[in-house]
XYZ file of C-alpha atoms in Angstrom:
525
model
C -25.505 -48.356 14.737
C -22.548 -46.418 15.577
C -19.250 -47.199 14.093
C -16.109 -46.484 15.931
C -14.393 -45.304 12.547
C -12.734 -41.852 13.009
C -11.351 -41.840 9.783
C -13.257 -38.986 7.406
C -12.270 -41.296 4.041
C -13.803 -44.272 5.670
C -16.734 -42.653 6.726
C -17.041 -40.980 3.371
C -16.967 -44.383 1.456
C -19.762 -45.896 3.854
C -22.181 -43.294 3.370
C -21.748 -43.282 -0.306
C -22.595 -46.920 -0.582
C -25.938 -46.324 1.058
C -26.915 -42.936 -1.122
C -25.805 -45.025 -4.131
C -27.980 -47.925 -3.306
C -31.352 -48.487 -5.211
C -33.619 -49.088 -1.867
C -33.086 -48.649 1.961
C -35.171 -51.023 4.128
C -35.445 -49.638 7.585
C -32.684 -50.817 9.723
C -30.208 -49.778 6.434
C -31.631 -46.149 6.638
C -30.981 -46.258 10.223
C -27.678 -46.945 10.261
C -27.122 -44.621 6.971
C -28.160 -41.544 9.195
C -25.799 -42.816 12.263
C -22.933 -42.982 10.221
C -24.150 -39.430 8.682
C -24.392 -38.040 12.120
C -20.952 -39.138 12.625
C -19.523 -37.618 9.862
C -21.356 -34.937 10.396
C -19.653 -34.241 13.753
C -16.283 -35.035 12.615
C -16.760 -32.078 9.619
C -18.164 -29.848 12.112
C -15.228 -30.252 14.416
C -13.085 -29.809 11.716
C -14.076 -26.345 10.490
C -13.913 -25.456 14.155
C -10.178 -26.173 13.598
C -9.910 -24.423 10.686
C -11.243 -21.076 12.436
C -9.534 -21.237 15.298
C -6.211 -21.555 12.799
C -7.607 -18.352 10.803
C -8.254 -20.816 7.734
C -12.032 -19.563 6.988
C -11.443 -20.799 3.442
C -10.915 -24.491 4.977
C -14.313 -23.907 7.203
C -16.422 -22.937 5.007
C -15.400 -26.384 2.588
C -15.994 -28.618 5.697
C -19.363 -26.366 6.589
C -20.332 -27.329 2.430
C -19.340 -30.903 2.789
C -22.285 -30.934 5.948
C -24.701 -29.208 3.635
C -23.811 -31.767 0.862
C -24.112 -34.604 3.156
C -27.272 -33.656 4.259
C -29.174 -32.393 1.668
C -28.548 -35.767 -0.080
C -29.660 -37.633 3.230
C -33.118 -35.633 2.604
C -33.726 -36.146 -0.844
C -33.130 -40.026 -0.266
C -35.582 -40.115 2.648
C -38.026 -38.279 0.520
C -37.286 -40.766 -2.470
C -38.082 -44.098 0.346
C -41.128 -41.950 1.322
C -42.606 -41.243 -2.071
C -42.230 -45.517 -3.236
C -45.949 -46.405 -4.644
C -45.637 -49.597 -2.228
C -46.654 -48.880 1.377
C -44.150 -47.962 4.107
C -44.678 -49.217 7.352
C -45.525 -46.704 9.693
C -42.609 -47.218 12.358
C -40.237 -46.607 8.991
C -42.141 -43.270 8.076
C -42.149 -42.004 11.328
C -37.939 -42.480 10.983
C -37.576 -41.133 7.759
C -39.807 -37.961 8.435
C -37.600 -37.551 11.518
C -34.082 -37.904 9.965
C -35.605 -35.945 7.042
C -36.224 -33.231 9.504
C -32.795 -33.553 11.291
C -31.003 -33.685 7.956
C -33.248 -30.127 6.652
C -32.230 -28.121 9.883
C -28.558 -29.232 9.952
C -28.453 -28.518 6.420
C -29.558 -24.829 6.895
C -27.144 -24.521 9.702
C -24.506 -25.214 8.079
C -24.848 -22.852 5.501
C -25.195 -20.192 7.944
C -22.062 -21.236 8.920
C -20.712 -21.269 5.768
C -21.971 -17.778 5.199
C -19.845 -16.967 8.370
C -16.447 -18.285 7.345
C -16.790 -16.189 3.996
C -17.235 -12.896 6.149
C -15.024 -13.981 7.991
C -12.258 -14.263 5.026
C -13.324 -10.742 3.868
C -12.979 -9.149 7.359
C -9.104 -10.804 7.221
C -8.024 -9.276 3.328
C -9.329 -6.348 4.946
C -13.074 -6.000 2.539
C -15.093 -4.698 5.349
C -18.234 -3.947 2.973
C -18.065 -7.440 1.429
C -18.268 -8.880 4.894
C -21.002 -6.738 5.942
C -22.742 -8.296 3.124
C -22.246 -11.789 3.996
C -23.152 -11.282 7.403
C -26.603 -10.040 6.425
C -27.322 -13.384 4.397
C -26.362 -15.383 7.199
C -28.575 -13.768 9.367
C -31.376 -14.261 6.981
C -30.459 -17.875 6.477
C -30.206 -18.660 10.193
C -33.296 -16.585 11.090
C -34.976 -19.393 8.403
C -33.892 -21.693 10.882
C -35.309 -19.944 13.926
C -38.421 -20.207 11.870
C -38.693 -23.421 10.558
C -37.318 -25.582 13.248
C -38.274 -26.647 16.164
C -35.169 -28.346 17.593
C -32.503 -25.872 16.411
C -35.139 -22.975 16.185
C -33.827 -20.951 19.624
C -29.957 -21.726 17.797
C -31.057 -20.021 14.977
C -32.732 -17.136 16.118
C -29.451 -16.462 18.296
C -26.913 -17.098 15.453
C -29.404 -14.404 13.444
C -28.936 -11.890 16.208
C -25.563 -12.498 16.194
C -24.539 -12.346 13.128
C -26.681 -8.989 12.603
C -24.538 -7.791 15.529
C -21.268 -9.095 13.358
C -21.988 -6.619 10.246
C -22.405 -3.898 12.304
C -19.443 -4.112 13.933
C -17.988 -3.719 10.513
C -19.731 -0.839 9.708
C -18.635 0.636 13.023
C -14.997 -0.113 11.651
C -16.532 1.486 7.900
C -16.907 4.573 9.646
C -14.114 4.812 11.608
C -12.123 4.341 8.646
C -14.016 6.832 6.884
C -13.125 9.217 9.877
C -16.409 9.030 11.473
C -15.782 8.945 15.076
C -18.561 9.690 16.316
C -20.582 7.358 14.589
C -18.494 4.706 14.651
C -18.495 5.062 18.803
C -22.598 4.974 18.634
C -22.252 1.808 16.464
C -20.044 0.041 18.782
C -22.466 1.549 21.962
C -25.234 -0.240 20.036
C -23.035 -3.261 19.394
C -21.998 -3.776 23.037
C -25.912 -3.793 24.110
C -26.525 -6.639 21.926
C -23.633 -8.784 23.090
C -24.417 -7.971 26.951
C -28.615 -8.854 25.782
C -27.627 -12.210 23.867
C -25.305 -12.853 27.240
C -28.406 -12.380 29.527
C -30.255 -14.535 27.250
C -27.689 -17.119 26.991
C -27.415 -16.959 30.895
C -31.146 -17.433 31.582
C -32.024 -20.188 28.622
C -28.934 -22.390 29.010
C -27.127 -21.108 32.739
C -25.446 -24.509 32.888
C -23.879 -23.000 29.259
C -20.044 -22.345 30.011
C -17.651 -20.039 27.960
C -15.061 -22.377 26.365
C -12.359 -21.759 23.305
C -14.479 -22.725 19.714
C -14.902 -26.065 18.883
C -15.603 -27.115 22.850
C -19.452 -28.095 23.923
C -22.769 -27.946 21.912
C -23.117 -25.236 19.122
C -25.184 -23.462 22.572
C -21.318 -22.928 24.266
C -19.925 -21.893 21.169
C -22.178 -18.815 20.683
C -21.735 -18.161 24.470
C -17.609 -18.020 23.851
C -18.103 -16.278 20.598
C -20.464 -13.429 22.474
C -18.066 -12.833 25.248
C -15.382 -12.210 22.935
C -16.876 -10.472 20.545
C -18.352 -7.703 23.682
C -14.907 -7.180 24.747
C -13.582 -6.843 21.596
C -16.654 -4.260 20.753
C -14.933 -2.707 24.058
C -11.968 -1.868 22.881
C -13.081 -0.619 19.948
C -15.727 1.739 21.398
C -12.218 2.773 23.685
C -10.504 2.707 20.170
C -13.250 4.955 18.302
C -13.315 7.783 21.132
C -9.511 7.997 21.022
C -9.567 8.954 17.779
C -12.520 11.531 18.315
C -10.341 12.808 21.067
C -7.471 12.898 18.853
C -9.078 15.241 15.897
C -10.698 17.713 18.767
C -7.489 18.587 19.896
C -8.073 16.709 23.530
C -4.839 14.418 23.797
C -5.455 14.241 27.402
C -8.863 12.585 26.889
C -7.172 10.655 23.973
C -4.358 9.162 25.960
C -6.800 8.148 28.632
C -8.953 6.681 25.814
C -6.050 4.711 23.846
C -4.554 3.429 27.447
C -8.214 1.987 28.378
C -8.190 0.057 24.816
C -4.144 -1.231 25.525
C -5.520 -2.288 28.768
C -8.802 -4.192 27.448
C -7.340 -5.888 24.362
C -4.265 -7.417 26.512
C -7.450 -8.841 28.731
C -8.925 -10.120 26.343
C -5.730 -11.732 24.571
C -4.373 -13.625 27.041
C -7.851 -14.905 27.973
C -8.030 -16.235 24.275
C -4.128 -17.222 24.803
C -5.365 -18.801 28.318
C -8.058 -20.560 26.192
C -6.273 -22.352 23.342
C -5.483 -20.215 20.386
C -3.147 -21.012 17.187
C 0.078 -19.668 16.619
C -1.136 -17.318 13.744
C -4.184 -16.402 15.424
C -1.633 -15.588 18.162
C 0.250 -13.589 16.005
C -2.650 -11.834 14.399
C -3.514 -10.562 18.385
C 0.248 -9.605 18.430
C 0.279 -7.478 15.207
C -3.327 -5.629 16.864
C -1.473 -4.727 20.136
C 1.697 -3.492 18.455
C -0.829 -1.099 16.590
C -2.678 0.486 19.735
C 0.594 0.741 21.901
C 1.776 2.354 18.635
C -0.909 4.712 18.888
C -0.291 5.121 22.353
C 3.184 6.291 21.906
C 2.011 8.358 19.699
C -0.122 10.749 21.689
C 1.569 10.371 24.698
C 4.783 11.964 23.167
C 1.660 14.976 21.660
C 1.004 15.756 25.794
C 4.901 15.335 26.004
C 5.233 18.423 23.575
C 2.431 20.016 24.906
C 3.975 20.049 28.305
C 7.298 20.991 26.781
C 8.901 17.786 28.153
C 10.838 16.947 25.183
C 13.060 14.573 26.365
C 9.636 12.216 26.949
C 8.490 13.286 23.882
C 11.247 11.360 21.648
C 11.216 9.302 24.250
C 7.540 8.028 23.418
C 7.850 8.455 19.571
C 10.312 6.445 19.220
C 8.308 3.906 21.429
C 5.585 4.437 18.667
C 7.833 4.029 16.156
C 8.756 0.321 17.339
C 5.317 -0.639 17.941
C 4.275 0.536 14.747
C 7.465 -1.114 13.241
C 6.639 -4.583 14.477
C 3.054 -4.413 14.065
C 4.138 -3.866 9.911
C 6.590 -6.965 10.388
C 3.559 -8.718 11.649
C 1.381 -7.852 8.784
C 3.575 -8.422 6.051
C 4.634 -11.682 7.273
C 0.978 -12.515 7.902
C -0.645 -10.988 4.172
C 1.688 -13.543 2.561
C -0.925 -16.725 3.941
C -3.357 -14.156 3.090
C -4.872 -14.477 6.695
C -4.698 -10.512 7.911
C -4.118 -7.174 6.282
C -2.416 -3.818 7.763
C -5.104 -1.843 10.238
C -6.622 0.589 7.938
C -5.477 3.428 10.268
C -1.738 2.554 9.626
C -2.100 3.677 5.838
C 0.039 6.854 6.436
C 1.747 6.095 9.416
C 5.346 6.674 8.346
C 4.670 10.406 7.225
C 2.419 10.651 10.547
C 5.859 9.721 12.424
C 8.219 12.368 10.581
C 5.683 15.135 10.891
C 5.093 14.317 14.718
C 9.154 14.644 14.559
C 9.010 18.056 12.607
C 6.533 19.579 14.654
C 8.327 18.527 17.865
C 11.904 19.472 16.286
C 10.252 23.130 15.431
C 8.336 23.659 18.635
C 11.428 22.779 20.886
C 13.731 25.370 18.880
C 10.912 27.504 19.096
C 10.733 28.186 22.622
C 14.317 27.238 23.185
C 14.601 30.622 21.234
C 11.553 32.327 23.307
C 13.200 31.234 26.891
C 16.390 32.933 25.579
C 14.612 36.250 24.179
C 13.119 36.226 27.880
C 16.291 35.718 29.499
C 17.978 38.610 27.491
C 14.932 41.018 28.005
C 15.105 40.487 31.624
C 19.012 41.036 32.142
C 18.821 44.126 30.016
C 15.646 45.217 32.811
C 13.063 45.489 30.334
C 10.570 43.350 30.183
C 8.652 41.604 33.142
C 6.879 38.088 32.325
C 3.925 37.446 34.158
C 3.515 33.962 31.790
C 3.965 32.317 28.134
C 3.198 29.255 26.573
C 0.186 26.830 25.714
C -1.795 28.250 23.146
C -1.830 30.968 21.265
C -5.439 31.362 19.623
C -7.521 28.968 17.978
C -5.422 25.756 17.152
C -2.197 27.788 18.111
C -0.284 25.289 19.278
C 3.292 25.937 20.104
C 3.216 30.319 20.079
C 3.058 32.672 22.907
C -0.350 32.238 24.320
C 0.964 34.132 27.669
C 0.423 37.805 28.621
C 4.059 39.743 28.214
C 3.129 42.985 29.861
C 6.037 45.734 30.014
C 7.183 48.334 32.963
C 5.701 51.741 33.017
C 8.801 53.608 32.031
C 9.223 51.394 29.057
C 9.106 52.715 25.427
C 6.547 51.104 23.233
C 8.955 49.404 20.803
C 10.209 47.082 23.246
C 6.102 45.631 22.491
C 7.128 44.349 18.978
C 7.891 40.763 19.086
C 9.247 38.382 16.125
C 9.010 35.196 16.209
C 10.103 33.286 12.879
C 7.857 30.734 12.220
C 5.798 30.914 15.163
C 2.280 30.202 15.122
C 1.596 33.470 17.780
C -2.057 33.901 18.793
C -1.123 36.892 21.353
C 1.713 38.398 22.560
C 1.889 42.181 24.543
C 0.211 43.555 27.146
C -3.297 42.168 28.436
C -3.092 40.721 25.146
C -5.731 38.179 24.116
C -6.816 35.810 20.885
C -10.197 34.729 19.883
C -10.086 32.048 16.573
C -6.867 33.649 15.776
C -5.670 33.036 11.792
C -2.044 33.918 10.807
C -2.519 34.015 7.037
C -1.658 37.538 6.159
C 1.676 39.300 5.343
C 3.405 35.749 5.072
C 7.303 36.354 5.131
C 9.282 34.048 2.911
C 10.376 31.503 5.600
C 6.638 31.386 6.603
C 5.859 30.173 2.423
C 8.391 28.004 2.564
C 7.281 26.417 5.968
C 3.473 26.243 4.715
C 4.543 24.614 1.745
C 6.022 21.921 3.489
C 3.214 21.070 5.182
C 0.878 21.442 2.906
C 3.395 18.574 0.763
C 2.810 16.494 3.475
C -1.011 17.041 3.984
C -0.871 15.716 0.169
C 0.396 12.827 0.254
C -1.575 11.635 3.326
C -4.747 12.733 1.810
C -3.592 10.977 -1.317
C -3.218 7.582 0.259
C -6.870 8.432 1.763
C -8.406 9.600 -1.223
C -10.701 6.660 -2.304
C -13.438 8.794 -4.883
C -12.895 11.629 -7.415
C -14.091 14.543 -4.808
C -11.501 13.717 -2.402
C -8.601 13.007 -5.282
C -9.710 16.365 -6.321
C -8.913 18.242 -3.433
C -5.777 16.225 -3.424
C -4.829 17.771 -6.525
C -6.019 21.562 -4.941
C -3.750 21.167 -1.546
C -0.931 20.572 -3.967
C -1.764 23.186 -6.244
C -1.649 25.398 -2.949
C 1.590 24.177 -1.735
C 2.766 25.063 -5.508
C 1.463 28.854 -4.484
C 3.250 28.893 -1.325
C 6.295 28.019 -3.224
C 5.679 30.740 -5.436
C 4.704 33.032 -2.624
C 1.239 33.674 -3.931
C -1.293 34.183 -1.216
C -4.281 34.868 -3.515
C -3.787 31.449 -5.315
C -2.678 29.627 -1.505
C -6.432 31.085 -0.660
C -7.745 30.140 -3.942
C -6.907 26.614 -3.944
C -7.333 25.860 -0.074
C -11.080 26.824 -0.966
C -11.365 24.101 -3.641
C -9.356 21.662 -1.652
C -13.105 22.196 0.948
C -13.736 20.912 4.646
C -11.817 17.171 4.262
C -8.662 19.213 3.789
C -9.241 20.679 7.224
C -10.241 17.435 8.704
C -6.718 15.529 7.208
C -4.760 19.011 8.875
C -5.998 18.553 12.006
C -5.879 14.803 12.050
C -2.313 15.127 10.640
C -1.413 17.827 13.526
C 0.156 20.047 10.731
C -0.980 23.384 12.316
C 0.864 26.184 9.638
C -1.506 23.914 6.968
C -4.295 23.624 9.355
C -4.480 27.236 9.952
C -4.493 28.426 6.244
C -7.299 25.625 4.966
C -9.459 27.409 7.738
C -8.671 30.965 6.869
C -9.295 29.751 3.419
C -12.698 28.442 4.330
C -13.374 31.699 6.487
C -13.312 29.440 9.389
């Protein structure tokens, strides 16, 4: 029998007055499990709801009501199958079936409980606790795969799946750990198993549509979840090189990189928007975009300076600025519900902004000052410039990386160049730099200028700095910026050394070159 109640309470009420009764002939059992099946949809479809609305906490009670449901649905077949009086054998052949039914869905659902929980940690931002919780749901639904026959080929793709899940967190771990690299083999990896359970999906089930969650059989919502998750895993792999790009000194390569991920995650968006989403899960996508296009402000105003087109380069920072700003309006609203946290790249973003503005300030009065210098040398006849600019040496960015040659009947002197608080890898005639290091004779402008830098290298690596080791050589950069104060090289050296290879990662990350340059001389680099 199948009742026409939609009403959870009612539903509720009527199954409780069969698991409370003292026998069930046959025709009461039957009905008990079609009213269970009923409610059993109506939770499922429910928790559906609740994900699509961000409200994992909500799911994963309606996913726990199923498992209630049905593991009391078993133990009361097993109770009518274990009376001392003979059951007929039409009756056991029912109750071993909805005892079967009742075991499978029962395992299901707490797979899918397992889910929502991860799902909750991945939103406050616990990556590792997520991880976790995707590795018991893939053991629980790979028991499934096992044990049953009717939901068996569910299972074992819900087990696949969720593997897939954790390591897509632990691509995110490593990115956040600064492992690029890695984290772009992890999403590689990733991406083949979404395209493989796609193929599957496609050959098994090809009459299997892609619809929002909650549409279909549980077969169409693993199809949907698969093709969002592989172009999610897209942008990320897009996401992962950028930043490998961005700490080898290739902004080119990283504004290609960072334009490809803009590009797939506004695909992807308003396919979920085209869909069916909720209004926060809308606004979660929102606060994502405003973080990339942040980004990609952010390095196209680095090939702005690069190319010495300044106006483009405030231009685009302050582009990155607003992005950034609204993706932090975004979060904040959203951390009060507790349904998303702040990108874990965004840690440090306001002293990323004001040392992109230094760096772009200095650089621009730099060769403001080297184009007049020119000028004047070439009115007074005495100097002839075949070329300047670029780089000057190993990570030189910003001195006179050009070859300054002089005429014949030129006196030497007119060779000496000074340029205060240039970075100057080579400068003179056929001159040339290989890993150039300026890190000896410091004037005092030059302390004061490394000190700066090495201020702000502290207090980035400080919000980074998640074990002893790397609070350590927290304390050690500021110890060094407390020498360059004092104008003490040896100690400047001294400390750099302690402050080890993370300090030179966080320099070059940070794009603080005067800093950058001394941790490597430090490290004879």
């Amino acid at each position: 029998m199948t009742t026409p109640w939609t009403d959870h309470l009612q539903l509720e009420a009527f199954v409780k007055q069969f698991e409370l009764a003292d026998r069930l002939g046959h025709d009461a059992f039957g009905e008990y499990a079609a009213v269970a099946d009923e409610l059993d949809e109506l939770y499922l479809t429910q928790a559906q709801q609740f994900l699509q609305e961000l409200d994992p906490d909500g799911a994963a009670e309606r996913f726990a009501e199923v498992v209630r449901l049905n593991e009391t649905l078993l133990a009361r077949a097993d109770r009518e199958l274990a009376r001392p009086e003979r059951v007929a054998p039409d009756y056991r052949t029912d109750l071993i079936a909805w005892r079967t039914e009742a075991a499978d869905l029962a395992v299901y659902a707490q797979g899918e409980a397992l889910l929502a929980q991860a799902m909750q940690r991945r939103l406050s931002g616990d990556l590792r606790g997520a991880v976790d919780l995707y590795e018991q749901a893939q053991e629980q639904f790979g028991q499934l795969a096992e044990e049953s026959e009717a939901r068996g080929g569910l299972g074992e793709l819900k087990a696949l799946l969720s593997g897939t899940d954790a390591g897509f967190c632990q691509g995110v771990l490593a990115m956040g750990a600064g492992a690029y690299q890695q984290a772009r083999e992890i999403f590689r990896q990733v991406r083949a198993t979404y395209q493989e359970i796609r193929r599957e999906l496609a050959d098994d089930a090809p009459d299997v549509g892609g619809g929002p969650p909650g549409a279909g059989t549980p077969a169409g919502q693993v199809a949907w979840e698969v093709e969002a998750q592989l172009a999610y895993a897209d942008m990320m792999f897009q996401l992962a090189s950028f930043f490998d790009h961005v700490r080898s000194g290739h902004p080119d390569r990283a504004e290609e990189c960072i334009c490809e991920a803009v590009g797939l995650y506004e695909e992807w968006m308003n396919l979920v928007i085209a869909q069916g989403c909720a209004p926060l899960q809308r606004r979660v996508m929102l606060m994502e975009l405003s973080n990339l296009r942040g980004w990609q402000g952010w390095v196209r105003a680095d090939v702005a300076r690069e190319r010495r087109d300044w106006q483009r380069c405030r231009e685009h920072l302050t582009r990155a600025e607003q992005a950034w700003s609204a993706c932090a309006d975004l979060s904040a609203r959203l951390s009060v519900t507790g349904r998303a946290s702040l990108p874990f790249e965004m840690s440090n973003i306001e002293m990323l902004l004001e040392t992109s503005r230094r760096r772009y300030q200095r650089e621009r009065e730099l060769w403001q000052e080297i184009e007049r210098l020119t000028a004047q040398l070439r009115a007074q006849g005495r100097v002839e410039v075949h070329s300047h600019g670029g780089y000057g040496g190993h990570g030189g960015r910003g001195g006179a990386g050009g070859s300054i040659g002089m005429s014949e009947n030129q006196e030497h002197h007119y060779s000496t160049y000074n340029f205060p608080g240039a970075n100057v890898g080579a400068a003179g005639d056929g001159a040339r730099a290989e890993r150039f290091q300026q890190f000896t004779g410091l004037r005092p402008g030059d302390f004061r200028h490394l000190a700066e830098e090495l201020e702000d290298l502290a207090v980035t690596m400080g919000g980074a700095a998640t074990d002893e080791t790397r609070r350590a050589a927290v304390r050690a950069v500021r110890a060094a910026a407390e020498g360059a104060r004092a104008q003490d090289e040896s100690a400047v050296r001294r400390h750099l050394r302690a402050a080890g290879a993370w300090a030179l990662d966080m320099a070059a990350r940070l794009g603080v070159s005067a800093a950058e340059a001394a941790v490597r001389g430090a490290l004879g680099g």
